Structures are given as C-alpha cells and as structure tokens.
XYZ file of C-alpha atoms in Angstrom:
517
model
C 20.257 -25.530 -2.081
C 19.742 -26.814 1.048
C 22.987 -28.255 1.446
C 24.149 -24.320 0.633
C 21.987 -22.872 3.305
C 23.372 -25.570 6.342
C 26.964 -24.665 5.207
C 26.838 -20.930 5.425
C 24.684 -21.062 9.153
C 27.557 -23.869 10.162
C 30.566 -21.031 8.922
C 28.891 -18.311 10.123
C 27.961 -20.229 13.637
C 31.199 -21.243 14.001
C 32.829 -17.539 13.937
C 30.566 -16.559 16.513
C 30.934 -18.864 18.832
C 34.544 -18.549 19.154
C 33.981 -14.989 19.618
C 31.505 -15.395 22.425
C 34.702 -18.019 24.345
C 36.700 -14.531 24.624
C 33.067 -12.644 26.015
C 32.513 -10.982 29.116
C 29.220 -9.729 30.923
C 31.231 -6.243 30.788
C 31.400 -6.785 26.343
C 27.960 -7.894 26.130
C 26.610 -4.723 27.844
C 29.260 -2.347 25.870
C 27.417 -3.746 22.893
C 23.935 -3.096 24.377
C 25.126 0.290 25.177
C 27.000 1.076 21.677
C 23.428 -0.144 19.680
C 21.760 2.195 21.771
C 23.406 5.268 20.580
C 22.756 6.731 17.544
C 25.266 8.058 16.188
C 27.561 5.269 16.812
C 25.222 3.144 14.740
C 25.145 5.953 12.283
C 28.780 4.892 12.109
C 28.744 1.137 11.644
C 25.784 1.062 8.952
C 27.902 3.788 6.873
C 31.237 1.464 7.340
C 29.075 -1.692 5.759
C 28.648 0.056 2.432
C 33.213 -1.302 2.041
C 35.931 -2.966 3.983
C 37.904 0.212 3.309
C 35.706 1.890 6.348
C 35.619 -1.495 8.836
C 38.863 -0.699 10.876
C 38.123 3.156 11.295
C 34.031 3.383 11.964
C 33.422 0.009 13.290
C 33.852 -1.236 16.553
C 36.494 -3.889 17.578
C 34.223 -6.395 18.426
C 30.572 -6.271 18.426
C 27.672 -8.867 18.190
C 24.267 -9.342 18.003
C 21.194 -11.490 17.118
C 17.550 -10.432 16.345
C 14.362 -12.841 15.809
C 11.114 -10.975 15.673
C 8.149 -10.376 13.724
C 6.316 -7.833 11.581
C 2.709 -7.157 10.754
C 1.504 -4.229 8.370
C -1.672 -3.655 7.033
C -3.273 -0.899 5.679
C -4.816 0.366 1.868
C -2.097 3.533 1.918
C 0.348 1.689 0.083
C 1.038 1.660 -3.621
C -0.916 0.304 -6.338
C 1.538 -3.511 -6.375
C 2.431 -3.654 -2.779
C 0.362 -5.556 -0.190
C -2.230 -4.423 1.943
C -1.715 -6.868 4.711
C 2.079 -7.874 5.556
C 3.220 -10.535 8.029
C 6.877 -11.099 8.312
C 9.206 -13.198 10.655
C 12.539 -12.623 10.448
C 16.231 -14.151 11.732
C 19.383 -12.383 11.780
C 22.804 -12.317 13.565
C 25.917 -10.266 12.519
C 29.194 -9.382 14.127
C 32.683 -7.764 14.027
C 35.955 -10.032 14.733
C 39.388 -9.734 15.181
C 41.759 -12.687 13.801
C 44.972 -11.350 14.602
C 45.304 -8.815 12.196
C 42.317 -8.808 10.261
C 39.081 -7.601 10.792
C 36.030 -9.581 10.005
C 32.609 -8.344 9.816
C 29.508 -10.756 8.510
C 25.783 -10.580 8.329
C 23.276 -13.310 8.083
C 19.297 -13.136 7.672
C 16.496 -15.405 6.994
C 12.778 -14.087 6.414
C 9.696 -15.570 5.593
C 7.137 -13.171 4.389
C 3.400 -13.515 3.548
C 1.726 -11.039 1.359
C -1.862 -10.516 1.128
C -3.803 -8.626 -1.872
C -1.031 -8.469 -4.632
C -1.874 -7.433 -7.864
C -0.290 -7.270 -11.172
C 3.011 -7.940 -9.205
C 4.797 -11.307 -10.180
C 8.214 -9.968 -9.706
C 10.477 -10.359 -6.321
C 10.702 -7.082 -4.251
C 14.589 -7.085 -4.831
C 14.633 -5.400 -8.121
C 11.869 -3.005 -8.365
C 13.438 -1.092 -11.593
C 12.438 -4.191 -13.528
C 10.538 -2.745 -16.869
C 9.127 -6.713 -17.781
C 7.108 -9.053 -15.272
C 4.313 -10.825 -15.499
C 0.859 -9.658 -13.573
C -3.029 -9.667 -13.367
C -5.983 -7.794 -12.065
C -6.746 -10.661 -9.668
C -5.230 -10.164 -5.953
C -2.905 -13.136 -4.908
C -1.519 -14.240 -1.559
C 2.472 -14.630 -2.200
C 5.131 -16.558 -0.043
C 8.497 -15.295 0.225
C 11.669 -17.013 1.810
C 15.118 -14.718 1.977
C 18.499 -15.886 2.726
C 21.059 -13.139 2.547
C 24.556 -13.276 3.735
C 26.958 -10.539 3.528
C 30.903 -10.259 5.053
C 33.661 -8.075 4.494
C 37.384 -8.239 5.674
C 40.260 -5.680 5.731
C 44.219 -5.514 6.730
C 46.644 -3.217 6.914
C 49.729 -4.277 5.148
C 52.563 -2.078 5.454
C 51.787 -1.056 8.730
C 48.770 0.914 8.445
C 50.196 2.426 4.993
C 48.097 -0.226 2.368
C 44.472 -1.255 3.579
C 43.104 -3.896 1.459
C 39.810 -5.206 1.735
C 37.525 -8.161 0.624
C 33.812 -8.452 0.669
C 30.634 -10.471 -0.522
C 26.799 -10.341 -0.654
C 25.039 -13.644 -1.252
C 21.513 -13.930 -1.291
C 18.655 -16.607 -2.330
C 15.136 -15.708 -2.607
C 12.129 -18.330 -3.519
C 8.685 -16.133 -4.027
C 5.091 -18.083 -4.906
C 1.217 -17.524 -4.638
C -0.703 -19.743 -3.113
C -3.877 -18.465 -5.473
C -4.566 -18.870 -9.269
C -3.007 -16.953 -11.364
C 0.207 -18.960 -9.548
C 3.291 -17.166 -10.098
C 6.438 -18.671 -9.092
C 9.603 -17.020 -8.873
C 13.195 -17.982 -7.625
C 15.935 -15.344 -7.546
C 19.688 -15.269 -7.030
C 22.122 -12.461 -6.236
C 26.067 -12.801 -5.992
C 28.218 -9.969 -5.422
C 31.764 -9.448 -4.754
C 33.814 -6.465 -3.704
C 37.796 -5.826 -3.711
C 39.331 -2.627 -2.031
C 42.929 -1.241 -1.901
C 43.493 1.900 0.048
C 46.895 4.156 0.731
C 47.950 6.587 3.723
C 49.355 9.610 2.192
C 49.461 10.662 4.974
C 48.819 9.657 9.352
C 45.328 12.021 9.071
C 44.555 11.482 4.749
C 44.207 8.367 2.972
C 42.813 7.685 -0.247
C 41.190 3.831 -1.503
C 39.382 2.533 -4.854
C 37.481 -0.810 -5.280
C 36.451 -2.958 -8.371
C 32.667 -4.549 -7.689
C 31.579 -7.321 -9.724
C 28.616 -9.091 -9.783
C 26.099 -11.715 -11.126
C 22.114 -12.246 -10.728
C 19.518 -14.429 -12.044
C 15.839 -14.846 -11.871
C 13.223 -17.351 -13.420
C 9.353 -16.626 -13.471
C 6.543 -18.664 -14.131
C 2.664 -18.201 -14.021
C 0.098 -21.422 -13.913
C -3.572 -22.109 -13.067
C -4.305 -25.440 -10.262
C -7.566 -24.493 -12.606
C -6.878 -24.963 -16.207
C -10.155 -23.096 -16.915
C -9.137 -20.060 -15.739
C -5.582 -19.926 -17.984
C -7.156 -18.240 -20.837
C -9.272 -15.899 -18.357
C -12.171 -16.521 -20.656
C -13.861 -18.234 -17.455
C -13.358 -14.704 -15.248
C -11.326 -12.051 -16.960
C -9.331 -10.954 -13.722
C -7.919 -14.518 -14.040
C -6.208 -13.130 -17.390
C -2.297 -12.944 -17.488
C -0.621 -9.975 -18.655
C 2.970 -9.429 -19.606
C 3.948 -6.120 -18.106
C 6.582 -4.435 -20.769
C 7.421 -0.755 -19.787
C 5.159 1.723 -18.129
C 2.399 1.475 -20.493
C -0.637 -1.380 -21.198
C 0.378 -4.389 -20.943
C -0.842 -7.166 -23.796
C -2.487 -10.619 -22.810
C 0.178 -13.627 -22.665
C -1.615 -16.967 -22.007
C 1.089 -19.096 -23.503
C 4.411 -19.567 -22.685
C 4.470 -17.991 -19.157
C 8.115 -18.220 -18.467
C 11.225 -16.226 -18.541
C 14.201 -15.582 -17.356
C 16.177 -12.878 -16.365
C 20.546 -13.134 -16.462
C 22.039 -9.578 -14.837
C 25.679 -9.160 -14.403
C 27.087 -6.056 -12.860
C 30.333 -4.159 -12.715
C 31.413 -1.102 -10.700
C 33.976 0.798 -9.528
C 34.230 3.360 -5.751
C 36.878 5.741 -4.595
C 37.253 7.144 -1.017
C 38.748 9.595 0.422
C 39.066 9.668 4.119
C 40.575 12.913 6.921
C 40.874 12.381 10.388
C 41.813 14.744 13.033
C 41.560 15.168 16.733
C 39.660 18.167 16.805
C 37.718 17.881 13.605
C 37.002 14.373 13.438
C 36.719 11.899 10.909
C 35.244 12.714 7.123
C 34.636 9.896 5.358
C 34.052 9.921 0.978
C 32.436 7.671 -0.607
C 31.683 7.712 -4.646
C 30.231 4.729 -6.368
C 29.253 4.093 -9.591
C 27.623 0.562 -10.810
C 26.291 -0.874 -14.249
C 23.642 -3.604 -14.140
C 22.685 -5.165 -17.520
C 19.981 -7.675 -17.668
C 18.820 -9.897 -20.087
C 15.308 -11.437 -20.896
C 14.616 -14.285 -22.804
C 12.681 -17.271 -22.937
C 14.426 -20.871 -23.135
C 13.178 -24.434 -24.246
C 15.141 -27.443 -25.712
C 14.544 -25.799 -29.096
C 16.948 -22.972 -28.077
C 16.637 -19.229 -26.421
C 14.376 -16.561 -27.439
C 15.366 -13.106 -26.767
C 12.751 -10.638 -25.235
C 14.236 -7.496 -23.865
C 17.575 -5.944 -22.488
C 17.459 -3.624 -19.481
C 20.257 -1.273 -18.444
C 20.336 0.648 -15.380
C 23.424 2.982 -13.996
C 23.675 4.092 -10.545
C 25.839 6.672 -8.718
C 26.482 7.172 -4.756
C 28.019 10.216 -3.338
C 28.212 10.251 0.148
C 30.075 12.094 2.864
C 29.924 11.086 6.534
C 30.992 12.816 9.504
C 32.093 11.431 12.966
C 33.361 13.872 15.808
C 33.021 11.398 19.441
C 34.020 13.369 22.383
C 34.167 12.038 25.959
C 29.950 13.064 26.656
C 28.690 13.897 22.842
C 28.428 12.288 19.823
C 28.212 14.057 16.435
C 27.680 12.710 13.039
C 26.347 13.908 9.839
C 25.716 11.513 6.430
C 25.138 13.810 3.297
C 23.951 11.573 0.399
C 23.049 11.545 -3.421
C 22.108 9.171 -5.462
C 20.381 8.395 -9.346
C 19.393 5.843 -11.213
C 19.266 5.856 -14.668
C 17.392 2.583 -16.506
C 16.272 2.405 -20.372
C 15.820 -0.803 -22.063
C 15.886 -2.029 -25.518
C 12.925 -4.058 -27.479
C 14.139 -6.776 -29.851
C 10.955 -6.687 -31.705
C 11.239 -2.961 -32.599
C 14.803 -2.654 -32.427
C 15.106 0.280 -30.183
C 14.500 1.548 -26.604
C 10.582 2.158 -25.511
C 11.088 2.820 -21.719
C 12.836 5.298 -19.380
C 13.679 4.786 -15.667
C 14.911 7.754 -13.689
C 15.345 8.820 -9.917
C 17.605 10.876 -7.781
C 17.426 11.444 -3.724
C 19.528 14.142 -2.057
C 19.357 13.434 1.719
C 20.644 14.869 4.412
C 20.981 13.209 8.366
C 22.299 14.817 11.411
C 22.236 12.833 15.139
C 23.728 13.778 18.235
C 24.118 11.851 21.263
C 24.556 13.248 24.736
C 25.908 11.040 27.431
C 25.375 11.673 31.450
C 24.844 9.358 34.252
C 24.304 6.674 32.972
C 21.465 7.985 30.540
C 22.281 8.181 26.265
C 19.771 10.918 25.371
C 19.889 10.498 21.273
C 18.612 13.143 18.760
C 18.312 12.811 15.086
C 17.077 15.106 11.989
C 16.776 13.772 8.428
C 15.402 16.228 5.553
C 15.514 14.155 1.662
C 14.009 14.789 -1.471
C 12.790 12.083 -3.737
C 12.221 12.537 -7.471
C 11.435 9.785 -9.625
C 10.171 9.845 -13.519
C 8.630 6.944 -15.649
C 8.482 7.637 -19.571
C 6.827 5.084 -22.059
C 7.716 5.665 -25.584
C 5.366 2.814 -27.072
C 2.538 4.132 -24.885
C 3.530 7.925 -24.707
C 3.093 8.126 -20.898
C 4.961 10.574 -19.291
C 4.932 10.435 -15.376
C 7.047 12.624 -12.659
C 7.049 12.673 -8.922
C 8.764 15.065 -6.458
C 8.575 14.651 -2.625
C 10.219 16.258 0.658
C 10.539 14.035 3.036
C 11.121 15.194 6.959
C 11.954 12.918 10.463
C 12.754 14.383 13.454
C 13.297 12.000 16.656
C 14.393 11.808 20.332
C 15.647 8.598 22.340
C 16.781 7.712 25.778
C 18.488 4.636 27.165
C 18.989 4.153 30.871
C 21.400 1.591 32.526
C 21.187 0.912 36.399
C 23.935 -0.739 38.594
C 22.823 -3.966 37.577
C 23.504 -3.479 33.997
C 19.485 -3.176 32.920
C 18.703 -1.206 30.749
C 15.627 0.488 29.317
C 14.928 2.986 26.817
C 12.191 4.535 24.370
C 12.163 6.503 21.175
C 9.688 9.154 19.155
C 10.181 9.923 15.778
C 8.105 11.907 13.506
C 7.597 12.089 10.140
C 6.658 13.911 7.561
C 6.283 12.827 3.741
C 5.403 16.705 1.535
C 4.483 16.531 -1.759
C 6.397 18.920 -4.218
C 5.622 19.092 -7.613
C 4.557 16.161 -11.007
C 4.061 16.163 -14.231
C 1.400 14.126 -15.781
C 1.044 12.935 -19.362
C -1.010 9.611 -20.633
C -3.158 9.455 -23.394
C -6.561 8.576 -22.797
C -6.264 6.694 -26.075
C -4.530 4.275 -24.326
C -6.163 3.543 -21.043
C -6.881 0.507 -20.194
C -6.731 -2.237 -17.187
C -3.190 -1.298 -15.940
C -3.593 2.241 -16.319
C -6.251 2.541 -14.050
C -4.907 -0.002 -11.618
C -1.881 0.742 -11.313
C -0.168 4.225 -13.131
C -3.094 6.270 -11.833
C -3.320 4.505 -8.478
C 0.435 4.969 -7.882
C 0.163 8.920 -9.040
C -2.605 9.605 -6.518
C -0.805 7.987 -3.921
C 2.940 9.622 -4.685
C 0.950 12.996 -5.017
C -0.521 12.421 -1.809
C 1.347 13.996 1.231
C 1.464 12.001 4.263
C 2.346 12.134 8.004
C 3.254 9.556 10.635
C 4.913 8.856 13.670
C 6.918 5.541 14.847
C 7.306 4.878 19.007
C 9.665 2.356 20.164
C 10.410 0.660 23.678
C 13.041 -1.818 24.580
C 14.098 -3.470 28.069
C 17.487 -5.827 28.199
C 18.928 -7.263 31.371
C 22.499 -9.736 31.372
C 21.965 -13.169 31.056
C 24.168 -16.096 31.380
C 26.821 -13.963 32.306
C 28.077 -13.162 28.337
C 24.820 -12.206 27.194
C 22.404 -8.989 27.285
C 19.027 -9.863 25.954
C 16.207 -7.496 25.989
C 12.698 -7.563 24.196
C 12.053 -4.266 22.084
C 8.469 -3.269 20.741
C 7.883 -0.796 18.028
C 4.767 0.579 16.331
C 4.670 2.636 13.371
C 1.815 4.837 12.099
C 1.202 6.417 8.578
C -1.947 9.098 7.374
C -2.389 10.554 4.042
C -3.703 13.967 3.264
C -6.277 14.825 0.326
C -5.523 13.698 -2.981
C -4.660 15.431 -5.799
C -7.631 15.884 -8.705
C -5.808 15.045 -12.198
C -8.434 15.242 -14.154
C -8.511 11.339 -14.274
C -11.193 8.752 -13.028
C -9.506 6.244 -10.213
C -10.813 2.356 -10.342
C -8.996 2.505 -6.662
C -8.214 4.831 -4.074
C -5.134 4.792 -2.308
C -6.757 4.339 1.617
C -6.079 6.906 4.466
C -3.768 5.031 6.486
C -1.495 2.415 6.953
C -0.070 0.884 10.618
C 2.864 -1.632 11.280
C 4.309 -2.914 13.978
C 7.508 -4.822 15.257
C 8.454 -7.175 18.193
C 11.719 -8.421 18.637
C 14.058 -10.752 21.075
C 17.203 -8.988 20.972
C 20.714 -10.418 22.262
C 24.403 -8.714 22.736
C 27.544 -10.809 22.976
C-alpha cells in the first residue's frame, strides 16, 4: 500500500514539475486571477465530471496546490455525524498540454479526526449503505484519504472525433481509538472511456462507458474483552444496523465485507456559438451492486445485496465576454437503492432521493477588480422505507445561497479579495410513519434525531478572505481564511419523545496556504 501511495505522488510530481520548467510569473498570476472568478471555476468543476468537456471548459494550463486545515464543532448536525471535526488536508491538481493531448489530474490526502460518533461504523464515502455495524456509545474515529483522479482527451480527425480517458482511485483506512473499536478499510476504482463526434463546427454529440469496482471490510473489537458482550455497560453493546429499522445485537462474528462493482453509461450533447455561448449536456446513468457477506477458511456466508441506480441531468451554460462572465448549471439527480435479505428471500428496505438545483454566477471585470455574484436555489427530497420494521420516513427541503466576492490585483501582481455568502436551508413538507411497537435504542437515537433535525429549518452565513503575492518568480502563493456559521430554527413537534436534541448551532472554519503555477 505504501509502495502504491509513493508511486502515484512520484507520477503525479513528476507531471507537475515539468509543467512549472515552461512557468512564468505572468502564468502563475493568470491562474490566481482565473481561481478567483467564479464563473470560470463554475466552468472547470463542471468539465471534471468527463474528458469529453476538458478541451472546451478548461483552461490550457492551470495549477495549483492547497494544504490547510478544518475544524467544526457544533451539536446541529445529524444523529451519526460528529460533533467536533478536525481535518488537515493536501491537495494539488493541474491541466497539461503534451502535444496534442490534454491532461488534467487531481491528488488529495486527508487525515480526519472525529469526535462523538455513534452508531456509525461505516466510512463517509457511501452513505446509502442499508448494513453497518454501530452502538449507543460515542467513539473517537481516525480517517486517512488518498484519492487520485485524471482524465485525458484528443482530437483525432482534426477536431471531428474527441476521445477521452479517465480514472478515480481512492484508498481510505477509518478506526476508533475507543471500545467498541471499529476498523474499516475501503477501496474505490473507477474508470471512464469517452468518444465524441462534430456534426457539425458549433454541435457535437459524445457517449461514455463507466466501469467500476469497490470494496470494503469492517470489523468491531473490545482492548476490553469485558465489555464485548455489553453485559458490563450496555452502551458497550454492538448492533448490526440492517435497513432503517431496529437493529438486533451481534456480539459474535463482527466482520464483513462489502464487494460493489458498477457500470454506467453518459451522453452529451454540446452547442457553441459566438453570441450565445456554449451549452453543455450532460446525462448519466450508473448501477452500483454490492454484496455482503461474511468470509472464514470454512467458506463465504452471504448476508445482504444492495442495489442503488443513479441518474444526472445537467445543463451548463458559459457566455465569457471581454468584461462579464455568465454561467448557469441546471441539475437533477435521484437515487434509487432497495436491497434484498437472504434470510427472508426478498427486499425489506427502500432508499430514495432526488435534488433539482439550480446556479447562476456572474462575474464583472474592471480595473483590475473581479466583482463575482452567485445565486443557487435546490430542493432536496429524500425518503427511507423499512418493510421489516414498517417505518416510513420523508423529507423535503428548499435550500437558498446568495453571495458576493471581490478580488483586487495591484501593479505588483498582489492580490486580495473577500467573499459573503448567505444561506438559507427551508423546510418544506415530511411524512412520518413508525410504529411505536417497534421503538427501541436506534429509533430514538438516531431515526427521530435525524427527523427533528431534517425538519428543522436553518440559516447561516460563510465569510472568506484571501491575500496572495508572486513568489519565486513562477509562483503566486497567498493564505485564505474562511469561517462558516450555521443556526437552526424551532423544531418540529411529531408527537414523539427525543432521547437527543439536535443543538442550535454549528460553526466551522478553514485556513489554507494556497499556491498558483
């Protein structure tokens, strides 16, 4: 693993270094500049979703590197997150040309500590999972992420056939430090292939095949074999979380593991025109199956199956003239998940959300000052049903931003800038159905903690400053410091007695050393 790890900083090290030989003070500060504008970036982030997009909304060359640090804490968060967060974090990506292709690649590294998790031995990487192990007592977890993602494209034909290559490769090792001790390691492998056509010099049309493969291995132990019955302190008590409904006691044979592959297929659709600008289509549709099952010499048990099917629509809109900036990203998106029992023969459990979002930004240009405005209106609906259980649980929310930034560069290429956003979380409508029959240490915990807090509306606001001068003479490095700020409103009275509250507010905040080749 190690070994792994070395090799992809030594590849990815390599690349940018040769790209920083061909650098220039005047580059670095372009780059500054281009991630200081909105609607640029609005651009690039959209183009990372496929190497059909990388020539058209990315940049020709463009690099950066981040290290900072995060801190959250709070009891406004939901009923398995943490309510303190600290987070220190390592990434670096860039855009290349080699000759004729393009080359764009991302690496990260973060090491996360979590404090006060409960019922929550599962990685934060797949959050649809229906079967994970948990207990009322609050750990401490460690997390360590490496992710690395690239993509590629080149016109053959002239500009006529785009084709396009792309991976996302990612290791994550999760533990608590705490009895119950859960352990978990987590793989991710994806791969991407793209083949577009010009129809015409303004329309072209593209489709791509993803494929992909995951796995993840759990364990729970005690450093105190008293407590691994929880007959010593029943909080110390393992539970095997199976569905959205009460989980049953599983003190033996702590282990499983989880085998996903995935398969998908996109098509775009892209129009460019002087006056118009560019419209970019993106549809995507992905099956994930997982598998879990428990394995010893003696051979493989099989627990559960899980199935989940996504779609993507998106449509993004560029129009750059020589001041403004436009651009527009209309999204929607579902997931549908339902899994099947071996022991019944037959499904028990019922994942669905959707989001519809909507974000506008607009970026105004004059002497030497990027004024940047964005808008971003989404609606969030999510539903959890338990068959075995016969809970029933729905969720809709409105959710609002609206910000302003401003970057200034002087003569000597320093810059400054600040930005204001606010925000706006409005609760909508639920639906609410769980038999009191059933009620037990996980319902109260954890289904009717995360019900008054999704029910709850909230408010918040996030303030950001940043200051970057050329070093070197191929590098702009600036520090950038940004503080984030959440409040709830009353919660809503469901006729149901809470063990927990969610609390009133939450803060986080962000500092970062930032550098531009």
């Amino acid at each position: 693993m190690k070994h792994t790890i070395l090799y992809i900083l030594l590849v990815f090290s390599t690349v940018t270094v040769r790209s920083q030989t061909r650098d220039t003070t005047g580059i670095s500060t372009r780059n500054k500049l281009f991630s200081a504008d909105s609607t640029l970036l609005s651009a690039y982030d959209f183009a990372k979703l496929s190497p059909f997009y990388l020539k058209n909304l990315m940049p020709v060359t463009y690099n950066n590197l981040r290290l900072g640090y995060n801190y959250e804490q709070g009891h406004l968060r939901k009923a398995q997150d943490a309510t303190k967060l600290n987070n220190a974090f390592l990434s670096t990506e860039g855009i290349s040309q080699l000759k004729s292709v393009s080359i764009w690649g991302q690496f990260s590294y973060n090491r996360t500590v979590e404090d006060s998790v409960a019922f929550a031995h599962q990685t934060r990487n797949n959050l649809a999972n229906p079967y994970y192990f948990g207990s009322v007592r609050n750990v401490s977890y460690q997390r360590t992420v490496y992710s690395l993602k690239t993509l590629a494209s080149k016109n053959l034909l002239g500009k006529n056939l785009p084709v396009g290559l792309g991976a996302d490769y990612r290791i994550g090792d999760h533990y608590s430090t705490n009895d119950p001790r859960g352990e978990i390691s987590d793989y991710q492998f994806n791969l991407i292939g793209s083949l577009g056509y010009h129809l015409t010099d303004h329309l072209a049309i593209g489709a791509a095949y993803r494929v992909g493969y995951g796995l993840e291995k759990a364990n729970v132990a005690y450093k105190n074999n008293s407590l691994n019955q929880g007959r010593v302190s029943p909080e110390f008590t393992n539970y095997l979380i199976n569905g959205y409904g009460e989980p049953g006691e599983y003190n033996e044979n702590r282990t499983v593991q989880n085998n996903q592959k995935r398969n998908g297929l996109d098509a775009y659709l892209t129009f460019e025109n002087d006056v118009l600008g560019s419209f970019n289509f993106l549809y995507q549709t992905v099956k994930d199956n997982q598998k879990f099952d428990y394995r010893t010499g003696d051979g493989i048990t099989e627990y559960t199956k899980f199935h989940l099917t996504s779609e993507n629509y998106r449509l993004f809109w560029l129009k750059k003239g020589k001041t403004n900036k436009f651009s527009a990203d209309l999204a929607y998106s579902r997931n549908d998940g339902d899994n099947y029992l071996n022991v019944y023969l037959a499904n028990s459990y019922l994942y669905k959300n959707n989001t519809i979002a909507a974000k506008g930004y607009f970026s105004l240009i004059k002497d030497q000052i990027t004024h940047n405005f964005g808008l971003g209106l989404s609606k969030y609906e999510e539903r959890k049903q338990d068959g075995i259980a016969g809970n029933d649980i729905r969720f809709n929310q409105l959710n609002y931003s609206l910000s302003y930034g401003i970057n200034h560069q002087n003569k000597n290429n320093h810059n400054w800038g600040f930005s204001l956003t606010g925000l706006y979380n409005q609760y909508l409508d639920s639906d609410f159905s769980v038999l009191l029959a059933n009620e037990g240490v996980f319902t109260r915990n954890v289904i009717y903690y995360d019900y008054a807090y999704n029910t709850a509306s909230k408010f918040g606001a996030n303030l950001s400053g940043d200051y970057s001068i050329p070093m070197f003479k191929q590098i702009q490095a600036g520090i950038k410091v940004a503080l984030t700020y959440w409040r709830r409103e009353d919660l809503k009275d469901f006729g149901r007695a809470l063990t927990n509250t969610p609390g009133k507010d939450r803060f986080s905040s962000n500092i970062s050393l930032n550098l531009y080749f």
